[in-house]
Short mmCIF file of C-alpha atoms in Angstrom, two decimals:
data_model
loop_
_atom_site.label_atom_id
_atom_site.label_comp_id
_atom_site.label_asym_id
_atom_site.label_seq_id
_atom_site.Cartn_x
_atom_site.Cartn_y
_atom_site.Cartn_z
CA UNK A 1 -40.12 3.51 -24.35
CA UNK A 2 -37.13 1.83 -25.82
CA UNK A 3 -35.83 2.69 -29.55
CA UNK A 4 -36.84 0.48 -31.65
CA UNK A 5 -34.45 -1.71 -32.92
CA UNK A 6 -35.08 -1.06 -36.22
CA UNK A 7 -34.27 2.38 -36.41
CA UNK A 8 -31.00 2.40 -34.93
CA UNK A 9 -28.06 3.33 -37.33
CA UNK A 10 -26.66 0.34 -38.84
CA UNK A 11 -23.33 -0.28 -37.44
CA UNK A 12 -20.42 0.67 -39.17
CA UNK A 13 -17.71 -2.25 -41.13
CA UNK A 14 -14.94 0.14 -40.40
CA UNK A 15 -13.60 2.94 -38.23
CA UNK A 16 -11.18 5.52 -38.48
CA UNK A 17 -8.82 5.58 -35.11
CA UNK A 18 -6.87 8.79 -36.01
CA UNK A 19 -10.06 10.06 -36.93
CA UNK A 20 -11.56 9.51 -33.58
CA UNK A 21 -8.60 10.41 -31.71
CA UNK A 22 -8.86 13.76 -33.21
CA UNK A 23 -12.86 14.11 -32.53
CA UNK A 24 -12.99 12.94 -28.76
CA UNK A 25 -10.38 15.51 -27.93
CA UNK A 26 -8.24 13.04 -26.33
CA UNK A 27 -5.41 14.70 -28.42
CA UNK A 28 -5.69 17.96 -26.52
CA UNK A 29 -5.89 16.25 -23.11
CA UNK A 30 -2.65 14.50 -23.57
CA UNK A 31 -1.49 17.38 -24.77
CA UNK A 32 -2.08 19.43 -22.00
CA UNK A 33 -1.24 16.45 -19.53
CA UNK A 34 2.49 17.00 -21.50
CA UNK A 35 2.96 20.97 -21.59
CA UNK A 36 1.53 21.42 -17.82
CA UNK A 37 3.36 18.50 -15.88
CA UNK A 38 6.94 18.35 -15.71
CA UNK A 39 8.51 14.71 -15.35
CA UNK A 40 6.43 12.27 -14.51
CA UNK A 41 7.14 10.07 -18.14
CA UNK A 42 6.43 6.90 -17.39
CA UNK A 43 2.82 7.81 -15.78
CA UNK A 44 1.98 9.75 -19.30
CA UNK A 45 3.34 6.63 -21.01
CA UNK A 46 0.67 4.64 -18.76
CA UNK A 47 -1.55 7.51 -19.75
CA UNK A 48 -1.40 7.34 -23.48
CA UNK A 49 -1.50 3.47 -23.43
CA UNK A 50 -4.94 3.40 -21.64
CA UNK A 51 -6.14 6.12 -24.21
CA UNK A 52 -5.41 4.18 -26.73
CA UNK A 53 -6.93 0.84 -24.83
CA UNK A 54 -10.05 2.83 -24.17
CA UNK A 55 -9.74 4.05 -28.67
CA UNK A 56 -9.45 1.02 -29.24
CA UNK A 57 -12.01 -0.56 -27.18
CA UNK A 58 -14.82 2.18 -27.97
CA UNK A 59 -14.17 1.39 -31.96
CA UNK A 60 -14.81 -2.40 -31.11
CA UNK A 61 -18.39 -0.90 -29.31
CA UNK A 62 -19.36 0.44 -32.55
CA UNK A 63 -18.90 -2.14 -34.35
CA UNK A 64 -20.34 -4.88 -31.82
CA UNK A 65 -17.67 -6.42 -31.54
CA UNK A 66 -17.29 -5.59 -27.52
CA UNK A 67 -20.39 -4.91 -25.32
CA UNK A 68 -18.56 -5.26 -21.54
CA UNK A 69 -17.61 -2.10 -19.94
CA UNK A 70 -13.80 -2.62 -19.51
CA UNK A 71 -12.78 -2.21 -15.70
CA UNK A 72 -11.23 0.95 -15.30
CA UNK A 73 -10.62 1.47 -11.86
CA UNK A 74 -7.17 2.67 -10.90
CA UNK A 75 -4.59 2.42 -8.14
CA UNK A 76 -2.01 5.43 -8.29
CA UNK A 77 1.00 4.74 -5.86
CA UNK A 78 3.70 7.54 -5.00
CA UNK A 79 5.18 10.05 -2.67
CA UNK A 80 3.23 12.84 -1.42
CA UNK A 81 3.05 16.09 -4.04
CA UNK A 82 4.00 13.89 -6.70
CA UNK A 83 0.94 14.62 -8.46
CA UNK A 84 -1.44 12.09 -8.32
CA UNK A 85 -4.51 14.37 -7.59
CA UNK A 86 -3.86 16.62 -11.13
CA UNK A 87 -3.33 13.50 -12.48
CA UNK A 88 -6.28 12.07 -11.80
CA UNK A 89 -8.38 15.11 -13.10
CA UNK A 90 -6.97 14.72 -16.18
CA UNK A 91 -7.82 11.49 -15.80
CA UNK A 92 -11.32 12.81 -14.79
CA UNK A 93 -11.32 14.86 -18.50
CA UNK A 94 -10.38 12.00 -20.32
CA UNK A 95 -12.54 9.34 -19.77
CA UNK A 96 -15.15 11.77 -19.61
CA UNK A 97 -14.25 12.44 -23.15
CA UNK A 98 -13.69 8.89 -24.76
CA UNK A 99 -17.45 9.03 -23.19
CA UNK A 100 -16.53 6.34 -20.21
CA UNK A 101 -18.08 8.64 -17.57
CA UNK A 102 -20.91 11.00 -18.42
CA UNK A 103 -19.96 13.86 -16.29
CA UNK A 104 -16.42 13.56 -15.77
CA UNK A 105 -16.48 15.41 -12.07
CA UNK A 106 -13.48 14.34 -9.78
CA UNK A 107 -14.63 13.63 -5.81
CA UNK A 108 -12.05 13.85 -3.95
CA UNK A 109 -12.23 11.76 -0.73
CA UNK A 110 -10.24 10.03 2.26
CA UNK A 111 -11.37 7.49 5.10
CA UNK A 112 -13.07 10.35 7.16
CA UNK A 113 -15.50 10.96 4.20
CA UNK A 114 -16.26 7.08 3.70
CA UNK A 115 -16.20 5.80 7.55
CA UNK A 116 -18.32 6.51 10.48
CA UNK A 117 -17.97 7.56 14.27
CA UNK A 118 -20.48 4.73 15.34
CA UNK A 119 -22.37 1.65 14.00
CA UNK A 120 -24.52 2.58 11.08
CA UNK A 121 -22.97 5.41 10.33
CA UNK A 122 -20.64 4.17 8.21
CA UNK A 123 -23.35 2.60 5.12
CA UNK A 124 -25.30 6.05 4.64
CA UNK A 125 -21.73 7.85 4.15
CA UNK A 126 -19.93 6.04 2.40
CA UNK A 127 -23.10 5.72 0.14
CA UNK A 128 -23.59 9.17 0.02
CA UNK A 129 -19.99 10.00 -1.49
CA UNK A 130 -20.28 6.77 -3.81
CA UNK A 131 -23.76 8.84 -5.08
CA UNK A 132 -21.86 12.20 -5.26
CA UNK A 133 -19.15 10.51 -7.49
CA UNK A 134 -21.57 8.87 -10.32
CA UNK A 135 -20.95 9.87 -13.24
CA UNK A 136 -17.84 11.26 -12.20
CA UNK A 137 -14.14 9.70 -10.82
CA UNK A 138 -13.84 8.94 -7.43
CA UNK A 139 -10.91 9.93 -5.96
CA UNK A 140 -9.63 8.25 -2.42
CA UNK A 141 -6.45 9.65 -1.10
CA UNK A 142 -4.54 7.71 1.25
CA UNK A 143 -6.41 4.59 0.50
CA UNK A 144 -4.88 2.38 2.95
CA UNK A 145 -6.03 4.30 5.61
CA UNK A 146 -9.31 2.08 4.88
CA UNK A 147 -8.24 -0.88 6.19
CA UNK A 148 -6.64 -1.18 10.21
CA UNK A 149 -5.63 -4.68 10.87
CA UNK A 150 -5.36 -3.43 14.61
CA UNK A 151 -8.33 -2.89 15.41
CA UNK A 152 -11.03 -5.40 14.07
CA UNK A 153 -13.58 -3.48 14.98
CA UNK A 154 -12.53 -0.73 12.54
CA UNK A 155 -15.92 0.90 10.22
CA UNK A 156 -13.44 0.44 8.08
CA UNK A 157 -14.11 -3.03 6.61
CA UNK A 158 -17.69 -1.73 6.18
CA UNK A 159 -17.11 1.24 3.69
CA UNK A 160 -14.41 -1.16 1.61
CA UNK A 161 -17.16 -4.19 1.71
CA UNK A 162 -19.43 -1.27 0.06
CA UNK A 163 -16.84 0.10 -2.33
CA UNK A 164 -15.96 -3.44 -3.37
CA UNK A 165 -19.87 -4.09 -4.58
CA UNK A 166 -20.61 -0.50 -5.90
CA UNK A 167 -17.26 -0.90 -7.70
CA UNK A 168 -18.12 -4.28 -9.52
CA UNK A 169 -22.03 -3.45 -9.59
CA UNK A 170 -22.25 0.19 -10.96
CA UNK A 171 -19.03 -0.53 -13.27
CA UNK A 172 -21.05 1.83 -16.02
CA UNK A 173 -21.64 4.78 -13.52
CA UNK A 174 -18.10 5.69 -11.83
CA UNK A 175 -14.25 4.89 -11.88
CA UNK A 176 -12.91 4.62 -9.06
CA UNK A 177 -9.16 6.11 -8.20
CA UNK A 178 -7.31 4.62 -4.81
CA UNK A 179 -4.29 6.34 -4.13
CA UNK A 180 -1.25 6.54 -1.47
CA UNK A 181 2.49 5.84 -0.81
CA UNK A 182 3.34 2.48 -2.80
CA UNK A 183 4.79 0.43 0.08
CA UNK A 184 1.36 1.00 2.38
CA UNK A 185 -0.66 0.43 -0.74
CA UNK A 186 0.39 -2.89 -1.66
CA UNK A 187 -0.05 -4.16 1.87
CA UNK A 188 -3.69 -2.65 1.85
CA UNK A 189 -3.51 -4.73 -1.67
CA UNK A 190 -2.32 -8.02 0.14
CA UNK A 191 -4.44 -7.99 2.97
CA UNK A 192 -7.60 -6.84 0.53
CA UNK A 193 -7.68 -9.07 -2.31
CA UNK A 194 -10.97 -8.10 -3.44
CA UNK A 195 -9.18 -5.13 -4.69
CA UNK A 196 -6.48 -5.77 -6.50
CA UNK A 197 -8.39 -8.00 -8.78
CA UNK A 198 -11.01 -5.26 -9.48
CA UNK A 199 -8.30 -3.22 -10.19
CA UNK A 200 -7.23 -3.44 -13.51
CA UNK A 201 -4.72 -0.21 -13.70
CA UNK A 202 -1.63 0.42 -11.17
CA UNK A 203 0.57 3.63 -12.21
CA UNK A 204 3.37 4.58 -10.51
CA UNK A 205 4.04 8.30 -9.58
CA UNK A 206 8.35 8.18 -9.59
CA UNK A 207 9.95 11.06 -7.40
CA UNK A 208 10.65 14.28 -9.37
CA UNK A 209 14.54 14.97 -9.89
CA UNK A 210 16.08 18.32 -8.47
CA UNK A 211 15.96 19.19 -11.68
CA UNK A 212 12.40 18.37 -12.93
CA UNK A 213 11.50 20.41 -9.32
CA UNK A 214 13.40 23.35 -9.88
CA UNK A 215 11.16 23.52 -13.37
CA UNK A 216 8.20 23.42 -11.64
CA UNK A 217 9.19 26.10 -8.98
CA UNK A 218 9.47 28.61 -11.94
CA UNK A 219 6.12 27.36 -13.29
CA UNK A 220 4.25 27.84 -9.95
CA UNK A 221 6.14 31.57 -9.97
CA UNK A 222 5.26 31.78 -13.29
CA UNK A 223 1.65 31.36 -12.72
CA UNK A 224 1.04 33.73 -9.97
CA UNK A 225 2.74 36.53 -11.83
CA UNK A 226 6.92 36.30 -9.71
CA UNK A 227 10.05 35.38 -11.06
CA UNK A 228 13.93 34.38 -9.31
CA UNK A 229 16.35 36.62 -9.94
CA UNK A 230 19.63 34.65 -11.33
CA UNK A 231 20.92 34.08 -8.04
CA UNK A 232 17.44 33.52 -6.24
CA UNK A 233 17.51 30.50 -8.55
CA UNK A 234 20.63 29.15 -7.95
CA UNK A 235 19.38 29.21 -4.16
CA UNK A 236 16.24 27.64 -4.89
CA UNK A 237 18.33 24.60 -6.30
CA UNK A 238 20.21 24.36 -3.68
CA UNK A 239 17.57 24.40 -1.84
CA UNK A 240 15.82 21.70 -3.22
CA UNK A 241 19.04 19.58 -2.54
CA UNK A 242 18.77 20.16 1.16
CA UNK A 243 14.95 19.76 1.56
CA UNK A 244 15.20 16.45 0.03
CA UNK A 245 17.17 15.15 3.00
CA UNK A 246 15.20 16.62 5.58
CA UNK A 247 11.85 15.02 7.31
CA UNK A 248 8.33 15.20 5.46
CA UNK A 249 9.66 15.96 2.40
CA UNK A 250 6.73 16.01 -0.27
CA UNK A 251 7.83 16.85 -3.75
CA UNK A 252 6.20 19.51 -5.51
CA UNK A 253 3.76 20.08 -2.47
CA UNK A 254 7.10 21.26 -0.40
CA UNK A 255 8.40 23.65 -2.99
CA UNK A 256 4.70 25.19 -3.52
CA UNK A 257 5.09 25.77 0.66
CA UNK A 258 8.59 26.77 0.49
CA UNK A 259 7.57 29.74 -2.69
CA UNK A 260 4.63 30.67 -0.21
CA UNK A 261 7.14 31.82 2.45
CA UNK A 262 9.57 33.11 0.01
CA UNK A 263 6.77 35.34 -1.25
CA UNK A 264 6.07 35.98 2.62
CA UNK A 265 9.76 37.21 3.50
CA UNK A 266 9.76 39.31 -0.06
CA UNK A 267 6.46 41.03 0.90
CA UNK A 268 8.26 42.05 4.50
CA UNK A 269 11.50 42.77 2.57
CA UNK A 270 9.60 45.24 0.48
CA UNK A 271 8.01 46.85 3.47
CA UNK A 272 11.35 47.54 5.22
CA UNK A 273 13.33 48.38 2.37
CA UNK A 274 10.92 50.02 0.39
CA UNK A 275 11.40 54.45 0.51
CA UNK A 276 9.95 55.05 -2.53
CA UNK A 277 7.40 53.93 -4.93
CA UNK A 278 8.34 50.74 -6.30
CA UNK A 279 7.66 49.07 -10.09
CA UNK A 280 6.16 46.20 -11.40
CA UNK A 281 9.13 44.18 -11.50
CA UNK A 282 10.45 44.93 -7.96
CA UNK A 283 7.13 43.81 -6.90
CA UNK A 284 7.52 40.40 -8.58
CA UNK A 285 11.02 39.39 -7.86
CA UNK A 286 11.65 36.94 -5.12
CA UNK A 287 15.40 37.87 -4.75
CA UNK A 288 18.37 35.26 -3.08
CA UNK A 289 17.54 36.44 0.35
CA UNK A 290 14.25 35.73 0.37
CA UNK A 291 15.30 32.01 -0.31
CA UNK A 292 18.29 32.01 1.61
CA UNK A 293 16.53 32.65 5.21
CA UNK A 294 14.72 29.54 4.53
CA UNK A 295 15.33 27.34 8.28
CA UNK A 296 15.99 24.28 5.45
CA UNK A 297 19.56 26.27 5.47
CA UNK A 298 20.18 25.64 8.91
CA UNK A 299 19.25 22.10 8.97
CA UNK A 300 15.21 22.30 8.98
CA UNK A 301 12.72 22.62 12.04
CA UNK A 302 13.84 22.29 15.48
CA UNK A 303 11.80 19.15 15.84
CA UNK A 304 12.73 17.59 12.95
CA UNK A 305 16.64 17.51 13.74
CA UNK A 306 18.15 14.46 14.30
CA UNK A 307 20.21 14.70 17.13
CA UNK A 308 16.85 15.91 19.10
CA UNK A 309 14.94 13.58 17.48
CA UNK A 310 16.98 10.84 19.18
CA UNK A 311 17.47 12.54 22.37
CA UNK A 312 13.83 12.83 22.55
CA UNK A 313 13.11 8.98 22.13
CA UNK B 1 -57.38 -0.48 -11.12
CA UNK B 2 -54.05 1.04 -12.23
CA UNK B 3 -52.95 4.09 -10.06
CA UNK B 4 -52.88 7.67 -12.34
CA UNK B 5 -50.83 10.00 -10.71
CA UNK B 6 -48.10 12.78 -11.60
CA UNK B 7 -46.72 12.37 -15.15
CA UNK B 8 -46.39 9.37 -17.84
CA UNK B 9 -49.04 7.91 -15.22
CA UNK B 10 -50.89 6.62 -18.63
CA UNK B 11 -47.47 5.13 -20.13
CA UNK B 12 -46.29 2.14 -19.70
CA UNK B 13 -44.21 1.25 -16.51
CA UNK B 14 -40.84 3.68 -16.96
CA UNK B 15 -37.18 1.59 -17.29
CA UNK B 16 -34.64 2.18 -14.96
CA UNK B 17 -33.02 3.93 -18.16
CA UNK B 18 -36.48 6.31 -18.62
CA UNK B 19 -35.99 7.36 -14.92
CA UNK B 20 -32.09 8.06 -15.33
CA UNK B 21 -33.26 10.44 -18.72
CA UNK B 22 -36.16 12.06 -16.66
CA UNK B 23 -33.92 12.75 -13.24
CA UNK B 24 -31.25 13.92 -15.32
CA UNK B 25 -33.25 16.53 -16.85
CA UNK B 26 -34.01 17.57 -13.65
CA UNK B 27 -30.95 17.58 -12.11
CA UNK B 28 -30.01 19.75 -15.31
CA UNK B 29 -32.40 22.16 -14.45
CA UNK B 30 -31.33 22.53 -11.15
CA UNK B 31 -34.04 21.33 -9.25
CA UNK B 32 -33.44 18.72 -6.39
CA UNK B 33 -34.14 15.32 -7.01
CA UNK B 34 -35.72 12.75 -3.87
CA UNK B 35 -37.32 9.89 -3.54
CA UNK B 36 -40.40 8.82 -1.79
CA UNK B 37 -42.48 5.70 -0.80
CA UNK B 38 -46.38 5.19 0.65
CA UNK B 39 -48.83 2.52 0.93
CA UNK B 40 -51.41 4.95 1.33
CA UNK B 41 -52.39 5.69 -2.16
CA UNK B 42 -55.31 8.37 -1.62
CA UNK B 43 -54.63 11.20 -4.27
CA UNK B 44 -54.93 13.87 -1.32
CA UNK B 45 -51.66 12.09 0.28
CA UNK B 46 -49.25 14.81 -0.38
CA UNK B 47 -47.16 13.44 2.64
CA UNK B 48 -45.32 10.35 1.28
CA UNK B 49 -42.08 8.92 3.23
CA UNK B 50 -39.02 9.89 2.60
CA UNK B 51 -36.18 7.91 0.95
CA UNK B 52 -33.45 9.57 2.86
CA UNK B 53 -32.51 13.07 1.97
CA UNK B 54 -33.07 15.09 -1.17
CA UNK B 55 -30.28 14.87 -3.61
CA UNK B 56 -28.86 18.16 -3.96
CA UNK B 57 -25.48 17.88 -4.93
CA UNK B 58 -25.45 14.85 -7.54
CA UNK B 59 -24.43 15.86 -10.88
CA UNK B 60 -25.42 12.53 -12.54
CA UNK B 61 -28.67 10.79 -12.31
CA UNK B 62 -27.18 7.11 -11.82
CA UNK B 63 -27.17 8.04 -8.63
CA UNK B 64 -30.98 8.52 -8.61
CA UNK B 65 -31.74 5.46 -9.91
CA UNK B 66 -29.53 3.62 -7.35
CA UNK B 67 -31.40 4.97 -4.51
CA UNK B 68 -34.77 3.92 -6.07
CA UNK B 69 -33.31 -0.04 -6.64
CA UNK B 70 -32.49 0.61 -3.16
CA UNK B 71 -36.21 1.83 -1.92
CA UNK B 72 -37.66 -1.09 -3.90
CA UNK B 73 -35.56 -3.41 -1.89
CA UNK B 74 -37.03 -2.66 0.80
CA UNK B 75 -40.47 -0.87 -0.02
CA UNK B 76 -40.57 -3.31 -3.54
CA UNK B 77 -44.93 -3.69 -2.82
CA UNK B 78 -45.49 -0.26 -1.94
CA UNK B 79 -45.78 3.20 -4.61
CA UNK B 80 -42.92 4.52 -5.23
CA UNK B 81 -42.26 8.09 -6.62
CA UNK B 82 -39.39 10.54 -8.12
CA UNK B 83 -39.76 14.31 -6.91
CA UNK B 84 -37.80 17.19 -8.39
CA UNK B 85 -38.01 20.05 -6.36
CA UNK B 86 -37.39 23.79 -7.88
CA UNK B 87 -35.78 26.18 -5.04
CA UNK B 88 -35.60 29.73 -7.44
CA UNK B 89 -37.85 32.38 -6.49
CA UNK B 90 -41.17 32.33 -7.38
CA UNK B 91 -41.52 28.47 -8.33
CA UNK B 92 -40.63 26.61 -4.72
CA UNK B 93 -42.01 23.58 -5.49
CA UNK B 94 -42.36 20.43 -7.35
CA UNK B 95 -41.70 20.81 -10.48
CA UNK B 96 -41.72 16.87 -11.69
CA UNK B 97 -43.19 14.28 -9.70
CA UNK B 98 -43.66 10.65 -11.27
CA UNK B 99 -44.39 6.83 -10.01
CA UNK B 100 -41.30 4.73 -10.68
CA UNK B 101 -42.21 1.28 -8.34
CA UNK B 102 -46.40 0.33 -7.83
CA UNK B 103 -47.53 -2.89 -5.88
CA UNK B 104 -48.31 -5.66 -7.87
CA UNK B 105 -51.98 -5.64 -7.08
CA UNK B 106 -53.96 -2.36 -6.92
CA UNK B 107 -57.45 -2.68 -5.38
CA UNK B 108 -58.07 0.53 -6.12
CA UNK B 109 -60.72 3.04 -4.24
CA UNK B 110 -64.04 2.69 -3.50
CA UNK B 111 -66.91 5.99 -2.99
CA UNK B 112 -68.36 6.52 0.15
CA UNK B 113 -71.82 8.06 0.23
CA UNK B 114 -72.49 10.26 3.49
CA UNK B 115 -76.45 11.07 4.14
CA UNK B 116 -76.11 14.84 5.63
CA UNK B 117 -78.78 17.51 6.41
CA UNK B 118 -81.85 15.98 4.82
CA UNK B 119 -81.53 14.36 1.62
CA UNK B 120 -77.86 16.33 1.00
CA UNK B 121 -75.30 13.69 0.10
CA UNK B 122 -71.62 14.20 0.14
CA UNK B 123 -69.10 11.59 -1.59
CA UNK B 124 -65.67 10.78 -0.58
CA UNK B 125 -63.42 8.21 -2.20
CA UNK B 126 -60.96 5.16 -0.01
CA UNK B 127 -58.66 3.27 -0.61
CA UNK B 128 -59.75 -0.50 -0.07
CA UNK B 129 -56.26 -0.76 0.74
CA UNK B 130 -55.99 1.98 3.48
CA UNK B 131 -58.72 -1.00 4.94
CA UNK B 132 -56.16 -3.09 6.40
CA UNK B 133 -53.20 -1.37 9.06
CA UNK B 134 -50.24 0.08 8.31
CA UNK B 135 -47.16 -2.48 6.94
CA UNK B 136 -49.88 -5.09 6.28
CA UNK B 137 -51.44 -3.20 2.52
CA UNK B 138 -50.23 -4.84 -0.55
CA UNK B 139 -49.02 -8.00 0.84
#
């Protein structure tokens, strides 16, 4: 039931990259990658330089001059809310469109979706999401979590055993994503050398800058229809300042939270305040108070303060 | 004698790339892909084991094929078959059902005459492999 080989289009001498560049759609990917994330250059500089690996590479396909699959797995390293999950559904879109993955689906897992509760447990699951994810990117967020030296016992080794041969085995079917906080991940790396070598692509997620974070605060406003008044804004970058210094502070993740409660306190605001009807602007102002009763003011959560923190150890 | 059952029985044996086109179309369709193994090869056998659970959720049909590499390693001499199950209303049923994996020797079936009520005969048809037990057909 195979074509025969004679009918099959002859191959062609030459091949036009901008021309292909332009067809897969990669253009509008990158594009979007550019206009929707704020920062981040040196991971779109990664992410241009493996489109144009993966241009490249398809071109030398058609012409038979490459027949391997190149190894496209991935390790993304960062801080929390750094935005390593959008990232990799771009990523997803992508390689779905230079044709790499036929569906181009993004799975999203961590170790409680890979390892068991008891022994035996762990094969069927971790199987099960490796099936889910074919033809698709698999995703595994806090990667290192994997691996616990401590215990040796750990289901652990299992599901990365498994990963390790799917990954090298099924190299045509999915592309595989590990990601997590870039000092854990290079000692899951050390103590796991199977990965690193079947790993052929480690991007770096860099902090965003107050500046870069204060952008995306007006985005996320932006999208769901608010805006700061002048001085709302100069609170929000203040704010931003002090949350950096305070515990569990997670990027854009933290000022997505901290816009959910500002939205909270301008909803109650409203309700006390309001005598009359109010307009569509008044509705979708988040106004300097609203920021400003933020606890991050007063020097974060209870638990989180120092002095207690210390007292309490 | 070569086993002729569900579709492209008469083809030759299907590639591991045929099965990935034909599961994909189901799984385009909707329908719910599984795979199953017997060594009972009787046509009336609708109950055939199960190769873990139906595959409802897969988008891609690599993962189809994966399972069945992994039935034949360990159910490699016995039939093995691709189901597609259609859930919408009205249809609940198989909608494609096809033999991916057969034994390498098929003794196929023999007919069994039964003298009844006189001179009456009824027929039946066995396997000569249902002959031996369970685990020990097909070698």
């Amino acid at each position: 039931m195979t074509e025969d080989p004679a009918t099959e289009a002859p191959r062609p001498t030459s091949v036009d990259l901008a021309a292909s560049f332009e067809e897969s759609g990669v253009r509008e990917v990158l594009q979007e990658l550019d206009d929707t994330m704020i920062g981040l250059a040196p991971v779109k500089q990664r992410i241009k330089e493996t489109a144009a690996l993966l241009l490249v590479d398809q071109a030398r396909r058609q012409m038979g001059l490459a027949t391997e699959t190149p190894t496209l797995h991935m390790s993304f390293t960062g801080n929390p809310g750094t935005g390593k999950t959008t990232v990799a559904l771009k990523m997803a879109d992508l390689l779905h469109r230079l044709g790499y993955v036929r569906k181009g689906h993004l799975v999203t897992v961590t170790r409680d979706d890979l390892v068991g509760q008891y022994i035996g447990h762990t094969a069927p699951k971790t199987k099960e999401v490796l099936k889910k994810a074919m033809g698709g990117v698999l995703f595994i967020d806090e990667a290192y979590y994997l691996y616990r030296p401590e215990n040796e016992r750990d289901y652990g080794q299992e599901a990365i055993e498994i990963l390790l041969q799917v990954m090298e085995n099924n190299r045509d079917d999915l592309v595989v994503i590990l990601a997590g906080y870039a000092d854990r991940m290079d000692r899951f790396f050390a103590s796991n050398p199977g990965f690193r070598s079947r790993i052929a692509h480690h991007i770096e997620f860099p902090d965003y800058t107050d500046d870069e974070l204060l952008q995306i605060s007006e985005i996320m406003l932006d999208e769901q229809n608010y805006t700061f008044d002048p001085k709302a804004r100069q609170a929000m970058a203040e704010y931003i300042v002090a949350r950096r210094e305070q515990p569990h502070f997670a990027n854009a993740r933290s000022i997505r939270n901290a816009l959910d409660r500002a939205r909270l306190r301008q909803a109650n605001r409203l309700f006390q305040e309001a005598t009359g009807p109010l307009d569509g602007p008044t509705l979708s102002t988040i106004n300097e108070s609203d920021i400003r009763a933020s606890r991050v003011f007063r020097g974060g959560l209870d638990v989180d303060r120092p002095s207690q923190k210390e007292a309490a150890e | 004698m070569r086993l002729r059952q569900g579709q492209f029985s008469f083809l030759p044996d299907l590639t591991d790339d045929d099965i990935r086109t034909q599961a994909q179309y189901a799984i385009d369709n909707g329908w719910a892909v599984s795979v199953e193994y017997t060594d009972d090869p009787h046509p009336r056998n609708s109950y055939w084991e199960m190769w873990g659970h139906p595959m409802f959720d897969n988008p891609d049909a690599a993962a189809v094929v994966f399972e069945v590499n992994e039935c034949r390693k360990e159910h490699g001499g016995k039939y093995i078959r691709v189901l597609a199950f259609d859930a919408t209303a009205g249809w609940e049923s198989i909608r494609m059902s096809f033999i991916v994996n057969r034994p390498a020797e098929e003794p196929g079936f023999r007919v069994v005459r039964q003298e009844v009520d006189g001179r009456s005969v009824r027929y039946t048809i066995e396997s000569y492999a249902v002959r031996e037990p369970e685990g020990q057909r097909y070698a």
